[in-house]
Tab-separated table of C-alpha atoms in Angstrom:
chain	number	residue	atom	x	y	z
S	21	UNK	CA	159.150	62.656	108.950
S	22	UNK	CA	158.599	66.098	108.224
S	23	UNK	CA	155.638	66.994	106.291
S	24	UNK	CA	154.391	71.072	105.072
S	25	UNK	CA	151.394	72.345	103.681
S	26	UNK	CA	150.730	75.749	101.936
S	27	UNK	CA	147.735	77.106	99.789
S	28	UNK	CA	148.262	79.423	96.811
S	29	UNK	CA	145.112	81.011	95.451
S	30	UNK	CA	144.829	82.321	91.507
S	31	UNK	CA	142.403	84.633	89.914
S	32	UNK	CA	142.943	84.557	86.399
S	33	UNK	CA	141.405	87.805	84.460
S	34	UNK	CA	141.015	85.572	81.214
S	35	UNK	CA	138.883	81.841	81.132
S	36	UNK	CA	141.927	80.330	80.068
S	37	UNK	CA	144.967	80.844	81.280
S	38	UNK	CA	148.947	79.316	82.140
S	39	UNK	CA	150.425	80.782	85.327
S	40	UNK	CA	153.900	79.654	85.910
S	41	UNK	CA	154.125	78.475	89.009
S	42	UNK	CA	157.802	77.711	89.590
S	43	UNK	CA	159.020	80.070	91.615
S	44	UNK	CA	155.906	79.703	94.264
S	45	UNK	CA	156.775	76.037	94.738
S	46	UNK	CA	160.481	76.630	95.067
S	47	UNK	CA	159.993	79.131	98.064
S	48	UNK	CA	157.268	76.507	99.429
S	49	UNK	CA	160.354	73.879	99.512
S	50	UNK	CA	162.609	76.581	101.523
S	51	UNK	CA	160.155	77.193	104.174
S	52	UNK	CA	159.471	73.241	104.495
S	53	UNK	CA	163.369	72.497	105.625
S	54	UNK	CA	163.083	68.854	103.698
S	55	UNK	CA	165.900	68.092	102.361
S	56	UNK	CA	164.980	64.508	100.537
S	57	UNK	CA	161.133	63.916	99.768
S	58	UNK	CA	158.480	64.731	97.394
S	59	UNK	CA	156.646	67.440	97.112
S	60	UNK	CA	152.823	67.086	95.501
S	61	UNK	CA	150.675	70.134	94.165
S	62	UNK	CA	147.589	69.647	92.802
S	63	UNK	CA	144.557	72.102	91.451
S	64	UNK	CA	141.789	71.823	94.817
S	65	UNK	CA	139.283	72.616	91.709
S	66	UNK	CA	137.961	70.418	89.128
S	67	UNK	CA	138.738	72.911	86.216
S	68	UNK	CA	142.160	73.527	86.429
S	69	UNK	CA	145.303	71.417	86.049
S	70	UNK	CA	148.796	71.351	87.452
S	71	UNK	CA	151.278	70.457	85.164
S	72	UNK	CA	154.960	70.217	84.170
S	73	UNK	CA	155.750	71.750	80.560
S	74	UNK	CA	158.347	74.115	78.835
S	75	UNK	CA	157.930	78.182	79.677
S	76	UNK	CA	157.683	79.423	76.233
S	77	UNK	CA	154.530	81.026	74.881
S	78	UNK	CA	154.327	79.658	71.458
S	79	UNK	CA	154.145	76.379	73.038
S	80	UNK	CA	151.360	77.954	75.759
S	81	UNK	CA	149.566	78.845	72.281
S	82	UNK	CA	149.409	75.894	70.951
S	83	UNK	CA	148.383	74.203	74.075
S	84	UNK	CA	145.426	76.569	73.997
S	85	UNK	CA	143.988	75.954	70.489
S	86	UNK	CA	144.854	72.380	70.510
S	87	UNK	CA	142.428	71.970	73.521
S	88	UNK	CA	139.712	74.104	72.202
S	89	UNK	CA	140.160	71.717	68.942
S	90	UNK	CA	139.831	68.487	71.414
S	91	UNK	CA	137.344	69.428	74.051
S	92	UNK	CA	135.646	72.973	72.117
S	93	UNK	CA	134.078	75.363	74.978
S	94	UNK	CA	131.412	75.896	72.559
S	95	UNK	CA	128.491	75.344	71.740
S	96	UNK	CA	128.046	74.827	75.180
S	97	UNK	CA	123.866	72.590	74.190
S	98	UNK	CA	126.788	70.070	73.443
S	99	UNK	CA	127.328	68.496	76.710
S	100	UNK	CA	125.373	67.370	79.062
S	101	UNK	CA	126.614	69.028	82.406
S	102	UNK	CA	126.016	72.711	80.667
S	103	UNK	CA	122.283	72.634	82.278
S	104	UNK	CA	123.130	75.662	85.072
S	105	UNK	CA	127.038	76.034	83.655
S	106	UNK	CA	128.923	76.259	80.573
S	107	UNK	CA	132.003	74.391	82.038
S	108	UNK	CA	131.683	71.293	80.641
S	109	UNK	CA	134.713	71.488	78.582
S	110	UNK	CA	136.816	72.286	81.542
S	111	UNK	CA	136.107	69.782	82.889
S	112	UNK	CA	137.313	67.785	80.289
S	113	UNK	CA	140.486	69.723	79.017
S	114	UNK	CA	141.571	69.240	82.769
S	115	UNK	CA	141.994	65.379	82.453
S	116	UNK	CA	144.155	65.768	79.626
S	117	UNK	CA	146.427	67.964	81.586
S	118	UNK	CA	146.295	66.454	84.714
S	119	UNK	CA	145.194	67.182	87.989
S	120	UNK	CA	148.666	67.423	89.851
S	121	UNK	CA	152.627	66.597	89.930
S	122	UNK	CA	154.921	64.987	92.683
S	123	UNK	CA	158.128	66.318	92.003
S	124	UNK	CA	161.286	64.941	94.011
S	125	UNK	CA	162.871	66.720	96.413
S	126	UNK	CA	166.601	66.222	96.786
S	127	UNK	CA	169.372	68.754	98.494
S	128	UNK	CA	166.450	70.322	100.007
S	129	UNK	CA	165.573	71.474	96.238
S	130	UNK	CA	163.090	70.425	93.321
S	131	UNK	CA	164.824	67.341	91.325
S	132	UNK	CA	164.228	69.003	87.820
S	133	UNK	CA	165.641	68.374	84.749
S	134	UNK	CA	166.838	71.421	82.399
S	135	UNK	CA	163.600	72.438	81.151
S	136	UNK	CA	160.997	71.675	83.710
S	137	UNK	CA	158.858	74.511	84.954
S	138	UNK	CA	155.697	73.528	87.071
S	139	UNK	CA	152.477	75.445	85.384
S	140	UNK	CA	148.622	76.427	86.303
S	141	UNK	CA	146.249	75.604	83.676
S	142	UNK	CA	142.601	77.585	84.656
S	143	UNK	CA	140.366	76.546	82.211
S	144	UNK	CA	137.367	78.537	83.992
S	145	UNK	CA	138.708	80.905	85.709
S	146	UNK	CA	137.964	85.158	86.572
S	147	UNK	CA	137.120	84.143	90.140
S	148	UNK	CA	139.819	82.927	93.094
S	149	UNK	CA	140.686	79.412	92.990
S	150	UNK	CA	142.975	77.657	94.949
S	151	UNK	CA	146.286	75.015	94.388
S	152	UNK	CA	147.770	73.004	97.636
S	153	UNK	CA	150.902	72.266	98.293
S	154	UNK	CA	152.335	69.234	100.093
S	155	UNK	CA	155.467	68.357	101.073
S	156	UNK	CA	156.827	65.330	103.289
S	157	UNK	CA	159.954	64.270	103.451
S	158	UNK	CA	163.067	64.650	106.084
W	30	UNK	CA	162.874	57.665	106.977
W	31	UNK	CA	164.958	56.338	103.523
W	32	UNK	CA	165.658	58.176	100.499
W	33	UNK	CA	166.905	56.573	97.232
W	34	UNK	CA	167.291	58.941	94.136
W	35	UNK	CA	168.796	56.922	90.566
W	36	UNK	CA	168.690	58.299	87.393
W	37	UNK	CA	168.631	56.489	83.664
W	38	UNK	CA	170.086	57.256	80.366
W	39	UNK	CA	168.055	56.918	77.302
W	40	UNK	CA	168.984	57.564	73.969
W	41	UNK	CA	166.876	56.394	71.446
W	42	UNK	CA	167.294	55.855	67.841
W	43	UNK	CA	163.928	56.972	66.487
W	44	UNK	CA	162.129	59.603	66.815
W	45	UNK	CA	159.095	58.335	68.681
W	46	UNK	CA	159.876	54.930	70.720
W	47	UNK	CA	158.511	53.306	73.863
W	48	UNK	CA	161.106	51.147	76.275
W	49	UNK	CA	160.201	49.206	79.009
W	50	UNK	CA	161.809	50.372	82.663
W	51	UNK	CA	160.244	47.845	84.812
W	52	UNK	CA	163.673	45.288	85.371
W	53	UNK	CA	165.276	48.760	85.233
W	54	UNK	CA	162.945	50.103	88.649
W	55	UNK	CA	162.868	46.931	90.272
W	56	UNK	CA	166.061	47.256	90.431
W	57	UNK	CA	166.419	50.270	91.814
W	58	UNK	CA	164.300	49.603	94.255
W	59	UNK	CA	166.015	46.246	95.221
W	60	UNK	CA	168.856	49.326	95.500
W	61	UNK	CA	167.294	51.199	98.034
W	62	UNK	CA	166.463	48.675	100.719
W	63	UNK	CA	162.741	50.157	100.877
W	64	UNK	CA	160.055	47.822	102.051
W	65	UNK	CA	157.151	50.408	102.290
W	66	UNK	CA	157.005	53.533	100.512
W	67	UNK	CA	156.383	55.092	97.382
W	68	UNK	CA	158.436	54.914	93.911
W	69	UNK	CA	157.787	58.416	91.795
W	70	UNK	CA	159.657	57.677	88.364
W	71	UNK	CA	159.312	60.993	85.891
W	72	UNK	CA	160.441	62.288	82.450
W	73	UNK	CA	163.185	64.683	83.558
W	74	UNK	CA	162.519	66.030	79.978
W	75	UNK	CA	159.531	67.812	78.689
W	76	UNK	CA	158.914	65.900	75.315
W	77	UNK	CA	158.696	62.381	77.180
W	78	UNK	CA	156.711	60.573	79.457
W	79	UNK	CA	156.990	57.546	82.131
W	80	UNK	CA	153.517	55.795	82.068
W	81	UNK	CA	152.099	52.294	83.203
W	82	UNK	CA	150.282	50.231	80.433
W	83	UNK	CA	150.566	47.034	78.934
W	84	UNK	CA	153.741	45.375	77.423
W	85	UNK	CA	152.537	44.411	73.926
W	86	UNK	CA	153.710	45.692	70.417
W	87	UNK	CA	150.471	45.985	68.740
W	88	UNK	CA	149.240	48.138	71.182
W	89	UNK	CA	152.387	50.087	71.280
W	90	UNK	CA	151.535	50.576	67.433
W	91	UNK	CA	148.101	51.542	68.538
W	92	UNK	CA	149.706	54.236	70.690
W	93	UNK	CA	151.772	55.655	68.010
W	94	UNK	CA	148.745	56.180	64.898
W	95	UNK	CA	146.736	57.395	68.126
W	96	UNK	CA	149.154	59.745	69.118
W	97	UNK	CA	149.781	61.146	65.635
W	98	UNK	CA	146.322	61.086	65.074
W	99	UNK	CA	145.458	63.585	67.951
W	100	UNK	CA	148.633	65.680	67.731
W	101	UNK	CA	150.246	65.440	64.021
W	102	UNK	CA	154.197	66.406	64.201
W	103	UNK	CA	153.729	67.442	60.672
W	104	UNK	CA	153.263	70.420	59.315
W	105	UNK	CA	155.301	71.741	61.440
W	106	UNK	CA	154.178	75.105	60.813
W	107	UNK	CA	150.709	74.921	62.488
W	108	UNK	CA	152.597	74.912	65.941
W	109	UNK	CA	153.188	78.660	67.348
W	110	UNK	CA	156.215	76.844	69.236
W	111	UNK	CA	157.946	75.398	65.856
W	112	UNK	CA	160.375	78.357	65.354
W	113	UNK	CA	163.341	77.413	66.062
W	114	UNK	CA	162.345	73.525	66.522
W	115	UNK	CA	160.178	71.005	65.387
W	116	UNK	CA	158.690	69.237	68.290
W	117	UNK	CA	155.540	71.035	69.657
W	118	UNK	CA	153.750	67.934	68.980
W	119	UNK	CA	155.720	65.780	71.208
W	120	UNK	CA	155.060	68.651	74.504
W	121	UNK	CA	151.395	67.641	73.202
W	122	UNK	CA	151.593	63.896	73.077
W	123	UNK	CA	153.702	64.178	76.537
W	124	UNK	CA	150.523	65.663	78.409
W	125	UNK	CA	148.037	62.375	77.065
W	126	UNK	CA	150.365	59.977	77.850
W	127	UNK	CA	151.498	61.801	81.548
W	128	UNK	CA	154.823	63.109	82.541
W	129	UNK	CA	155.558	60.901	86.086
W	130	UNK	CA	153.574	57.649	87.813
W	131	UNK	CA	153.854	57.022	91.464
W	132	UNK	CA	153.847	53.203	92.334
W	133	UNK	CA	153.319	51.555	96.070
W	134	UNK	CA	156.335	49.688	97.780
W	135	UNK	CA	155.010	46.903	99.437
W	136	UNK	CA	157.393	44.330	100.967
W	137	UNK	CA	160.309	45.387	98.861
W	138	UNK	CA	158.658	45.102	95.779
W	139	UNK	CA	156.650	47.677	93.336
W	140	UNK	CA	152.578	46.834	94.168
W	141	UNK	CA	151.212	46.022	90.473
W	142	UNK	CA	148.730	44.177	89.346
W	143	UNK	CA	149.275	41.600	86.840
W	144	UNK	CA	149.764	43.320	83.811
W	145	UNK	CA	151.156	46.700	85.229
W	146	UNK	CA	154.649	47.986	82.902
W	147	UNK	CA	156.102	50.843	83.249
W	148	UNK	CA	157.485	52.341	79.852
W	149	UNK	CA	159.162	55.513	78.745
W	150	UNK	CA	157.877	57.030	76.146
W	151	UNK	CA	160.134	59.314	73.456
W	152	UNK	CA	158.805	61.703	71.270
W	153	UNK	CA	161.634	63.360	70.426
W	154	UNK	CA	164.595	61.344	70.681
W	155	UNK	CA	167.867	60.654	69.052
W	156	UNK	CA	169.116	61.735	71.603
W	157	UNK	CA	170.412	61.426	75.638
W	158	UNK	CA	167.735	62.075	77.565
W	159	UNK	CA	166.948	61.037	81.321
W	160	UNK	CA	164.528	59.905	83.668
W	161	UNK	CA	164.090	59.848	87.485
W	162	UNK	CA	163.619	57.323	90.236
W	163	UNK	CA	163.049	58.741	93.530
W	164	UNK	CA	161.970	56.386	96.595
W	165	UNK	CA	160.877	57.115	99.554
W	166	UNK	CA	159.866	54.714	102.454
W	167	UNK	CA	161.384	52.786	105.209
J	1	UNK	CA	156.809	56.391	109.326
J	2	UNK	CA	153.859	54.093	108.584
J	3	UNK	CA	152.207	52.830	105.646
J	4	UNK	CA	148.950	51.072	105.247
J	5	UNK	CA	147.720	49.208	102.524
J	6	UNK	CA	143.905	48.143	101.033
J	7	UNK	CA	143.021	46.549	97.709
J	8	UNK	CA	139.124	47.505	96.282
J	9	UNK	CA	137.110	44.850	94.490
J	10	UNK	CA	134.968	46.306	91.281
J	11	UNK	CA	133.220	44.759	89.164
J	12	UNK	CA	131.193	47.007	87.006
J	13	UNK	CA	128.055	45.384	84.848
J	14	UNK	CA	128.624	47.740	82.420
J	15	UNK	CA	131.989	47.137	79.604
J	16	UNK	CA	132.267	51.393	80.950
J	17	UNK	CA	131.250	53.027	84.055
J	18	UNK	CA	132.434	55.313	86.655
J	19	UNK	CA	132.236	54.611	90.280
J	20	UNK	CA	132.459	57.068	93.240
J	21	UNK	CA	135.432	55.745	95.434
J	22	UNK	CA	135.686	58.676	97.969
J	23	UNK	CA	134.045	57.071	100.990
J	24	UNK	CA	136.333	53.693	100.617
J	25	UNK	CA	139.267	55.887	100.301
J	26	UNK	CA	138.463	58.379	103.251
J	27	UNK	CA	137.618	54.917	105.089
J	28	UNK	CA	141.384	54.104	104.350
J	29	UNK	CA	142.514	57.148	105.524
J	30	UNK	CA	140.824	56.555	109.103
J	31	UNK	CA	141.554	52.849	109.064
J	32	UNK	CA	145.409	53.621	108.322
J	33	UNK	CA	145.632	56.312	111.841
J	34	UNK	CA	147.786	58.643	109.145
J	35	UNK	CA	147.421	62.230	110.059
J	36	UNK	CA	149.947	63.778	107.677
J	37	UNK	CA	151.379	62.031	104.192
J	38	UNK	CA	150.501	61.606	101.121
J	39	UNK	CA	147.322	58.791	99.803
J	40	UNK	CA	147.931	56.648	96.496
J	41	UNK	CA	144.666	55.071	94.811
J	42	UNK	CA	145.793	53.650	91.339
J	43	UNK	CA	144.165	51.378	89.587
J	44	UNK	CA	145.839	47.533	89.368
J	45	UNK	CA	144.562	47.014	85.489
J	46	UNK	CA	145.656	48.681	82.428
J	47	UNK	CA	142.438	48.812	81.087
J	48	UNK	CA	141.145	51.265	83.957
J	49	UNK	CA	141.386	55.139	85.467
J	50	UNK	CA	141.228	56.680	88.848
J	51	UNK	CA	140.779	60.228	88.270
J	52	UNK	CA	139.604	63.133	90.530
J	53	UNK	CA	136.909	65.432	89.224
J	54	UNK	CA	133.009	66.014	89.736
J	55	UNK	CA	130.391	63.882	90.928
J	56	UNK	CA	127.781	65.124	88.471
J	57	UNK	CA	125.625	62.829	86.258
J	58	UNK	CA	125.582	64.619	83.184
J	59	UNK	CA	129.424	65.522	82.760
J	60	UNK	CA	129.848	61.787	83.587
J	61	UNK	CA	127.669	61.022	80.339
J	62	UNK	CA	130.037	63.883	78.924
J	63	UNK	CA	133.347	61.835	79.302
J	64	UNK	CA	131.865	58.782	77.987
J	65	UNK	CA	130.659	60.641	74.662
J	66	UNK	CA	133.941	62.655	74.517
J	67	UNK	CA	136.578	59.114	75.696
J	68	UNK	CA	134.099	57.062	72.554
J	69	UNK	CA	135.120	60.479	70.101
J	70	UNK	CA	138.961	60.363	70.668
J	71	UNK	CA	139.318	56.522	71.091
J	72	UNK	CA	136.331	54.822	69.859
J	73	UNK	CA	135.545	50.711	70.812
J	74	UNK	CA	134.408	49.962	67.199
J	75	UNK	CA	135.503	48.710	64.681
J	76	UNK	CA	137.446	46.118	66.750
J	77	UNK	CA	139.686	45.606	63.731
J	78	UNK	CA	141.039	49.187	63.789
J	79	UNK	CA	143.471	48.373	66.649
J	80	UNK	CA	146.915	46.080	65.970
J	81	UNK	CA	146.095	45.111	69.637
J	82	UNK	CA	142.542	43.954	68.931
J	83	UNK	CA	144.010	40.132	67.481
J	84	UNK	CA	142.690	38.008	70.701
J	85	UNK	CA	141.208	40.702	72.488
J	86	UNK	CA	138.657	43.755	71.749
J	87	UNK	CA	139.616	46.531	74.090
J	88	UNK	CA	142.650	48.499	72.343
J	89	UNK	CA	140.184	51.468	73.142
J	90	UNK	CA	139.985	50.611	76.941
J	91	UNK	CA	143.948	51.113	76.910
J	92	UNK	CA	143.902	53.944	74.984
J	93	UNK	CA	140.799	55.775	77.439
J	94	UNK	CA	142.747	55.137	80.172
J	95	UNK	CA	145.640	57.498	79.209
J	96	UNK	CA	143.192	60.126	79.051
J	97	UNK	CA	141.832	59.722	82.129
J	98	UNK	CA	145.048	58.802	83.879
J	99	UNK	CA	146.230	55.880	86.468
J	100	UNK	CA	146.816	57.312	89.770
J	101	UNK	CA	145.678	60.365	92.038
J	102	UNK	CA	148.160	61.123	95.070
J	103	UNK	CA	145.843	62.601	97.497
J	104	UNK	CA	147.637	65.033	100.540
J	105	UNK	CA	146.370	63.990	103.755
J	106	UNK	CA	145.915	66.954	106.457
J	107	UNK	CA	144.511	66.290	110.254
J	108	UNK	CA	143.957	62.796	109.219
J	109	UNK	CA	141.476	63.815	106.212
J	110	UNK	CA	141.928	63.725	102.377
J	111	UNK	CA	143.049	67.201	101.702
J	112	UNK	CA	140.444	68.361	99.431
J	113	UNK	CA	139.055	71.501	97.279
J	114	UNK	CA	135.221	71.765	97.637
J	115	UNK	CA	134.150	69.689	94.389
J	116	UNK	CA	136.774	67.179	94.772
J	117	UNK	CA	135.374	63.208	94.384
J	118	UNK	CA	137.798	60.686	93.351
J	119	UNK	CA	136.307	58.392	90.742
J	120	UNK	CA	137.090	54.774	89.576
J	121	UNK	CA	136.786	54.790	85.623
J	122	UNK	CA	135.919	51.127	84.108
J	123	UNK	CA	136.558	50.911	80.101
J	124	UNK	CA	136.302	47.076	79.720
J	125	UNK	CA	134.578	45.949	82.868
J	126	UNK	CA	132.093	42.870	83.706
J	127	UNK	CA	134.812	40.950	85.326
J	128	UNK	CA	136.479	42.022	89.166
J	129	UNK	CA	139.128	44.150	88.970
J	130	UNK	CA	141.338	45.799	91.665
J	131	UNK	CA	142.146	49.441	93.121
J	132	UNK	CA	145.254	50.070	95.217
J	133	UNK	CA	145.268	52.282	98.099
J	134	UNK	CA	148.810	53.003	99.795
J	135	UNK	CA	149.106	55.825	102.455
J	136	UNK	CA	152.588	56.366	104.045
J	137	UNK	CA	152.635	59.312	106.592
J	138	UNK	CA	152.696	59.814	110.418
């Protein structure tokens, strides 16, 4: 068993923000030689998400508004955990999205259908934060 | 090391529908001759999901008022991504309900508790769309 | 390869509560002699989360608020699922909060970001309930 590790780190200018992560995680899969195996990546913060949606920025819109309407950033007396931050709602618009993906590896490539593209959701970001990478497989 | 990858039709006649993979991913794992490993079985579209839950109508009708409750499909114009489509609320109701799970092999068989059923979930069907098993193990 | 495999015991006194799992899981990870692969904890019920985020008081008093807002307990008779039973909302909270966390394992440690804690999320607890851990690796 093989198995490959690699760290990407993102500084988003804005709070919120989707990075497309695709090609990152494709190159990742080159340089770990598996051919068949799966290939995790998660967010190593609490306030970010990895996820697998469409590329299109209408969509990336929508995403954005709909999870200010669910989990609003402010007012930020509303939660709890806002005594030293105002992250609470990170915190929570990151469980909707999800922490990570485990996508298939097969041919020594991602096992994707048409449309998948693997994305970065910072939902606190303007400072370095990191994603991991982890691949096992043969 | 073993690799199995199958994939799965679905084509649904509503809209919104959930089906029940479990005989379908025993199978496949009966298929791969895996006694300990992992089983990652994903959406390969972006307007689906593959998630574990229970195996009982009115809760599947639960689901579906829930669903429409948090992320409406109509009107379609207060989605950024309804152009040239009409399904930015099924990318939405994709990321509560999860794109992928990732169940244990143990002894040949998927490790799930008593109630565990895995189900595909449409929100934009009507037509052929498909979903991955990949197993990994020995 | 090899592949370990533990089952967790929780029962909560509370119908909701969150419990810290990370020292039974990195436990696991030292009981199991896996320096590379990837760790599984999923919860066995359908009426329960394992979900990776902070270990911080007030945002946990933050999801419980915000889980009762989108899918509230009462009333019972709100739910097509609530005929026998009374937790359609524990079903519907667990989507949220999600199933599973796959874990990387590095140098024969849970490969984590700084804040990382993985948590066991109860919605319909006073009875024992069970958490699967599977690690495969080398």
């Amino acid at each position: 068993m093989k198995s490959f590790r690699k760290e990407l780190t993102l500084n988003t200018p804005q709070r919120r923000e989707f990075v497309n992560l695709t090609p990152r995680v494709e190159d990742a899969v080159r340089e770990s030689g598996v051919r068949e195996g799966l290939c995790l990546v998660n967010a190593m913060h609490i306030t970010a998400s990895v996820f697998i949606n469409d590329n299109e920025s209408g969509l990336h819109h929508d995403f954005e508004k709909w999870l200010e309407h669910l989990a609003p950033e402010k007012p930020y007396n509303q939660y709890a955990h806002n005594g030293f931050e105002d992250n609470a709602d990170a915190h929570l618009k990151r469980q909707i999205m999800g922490r990570e993906i485990v996508v298939a590896i097969t041919n020594g490539r991602l096992d994707f259908g048409p449309w998948e593209q693997i994305f970065y959701g910072e939902f606190d970001g303007k400072r370095p934060k990191r994603v991991l990478i982890k691949i096992i497989g043969e």
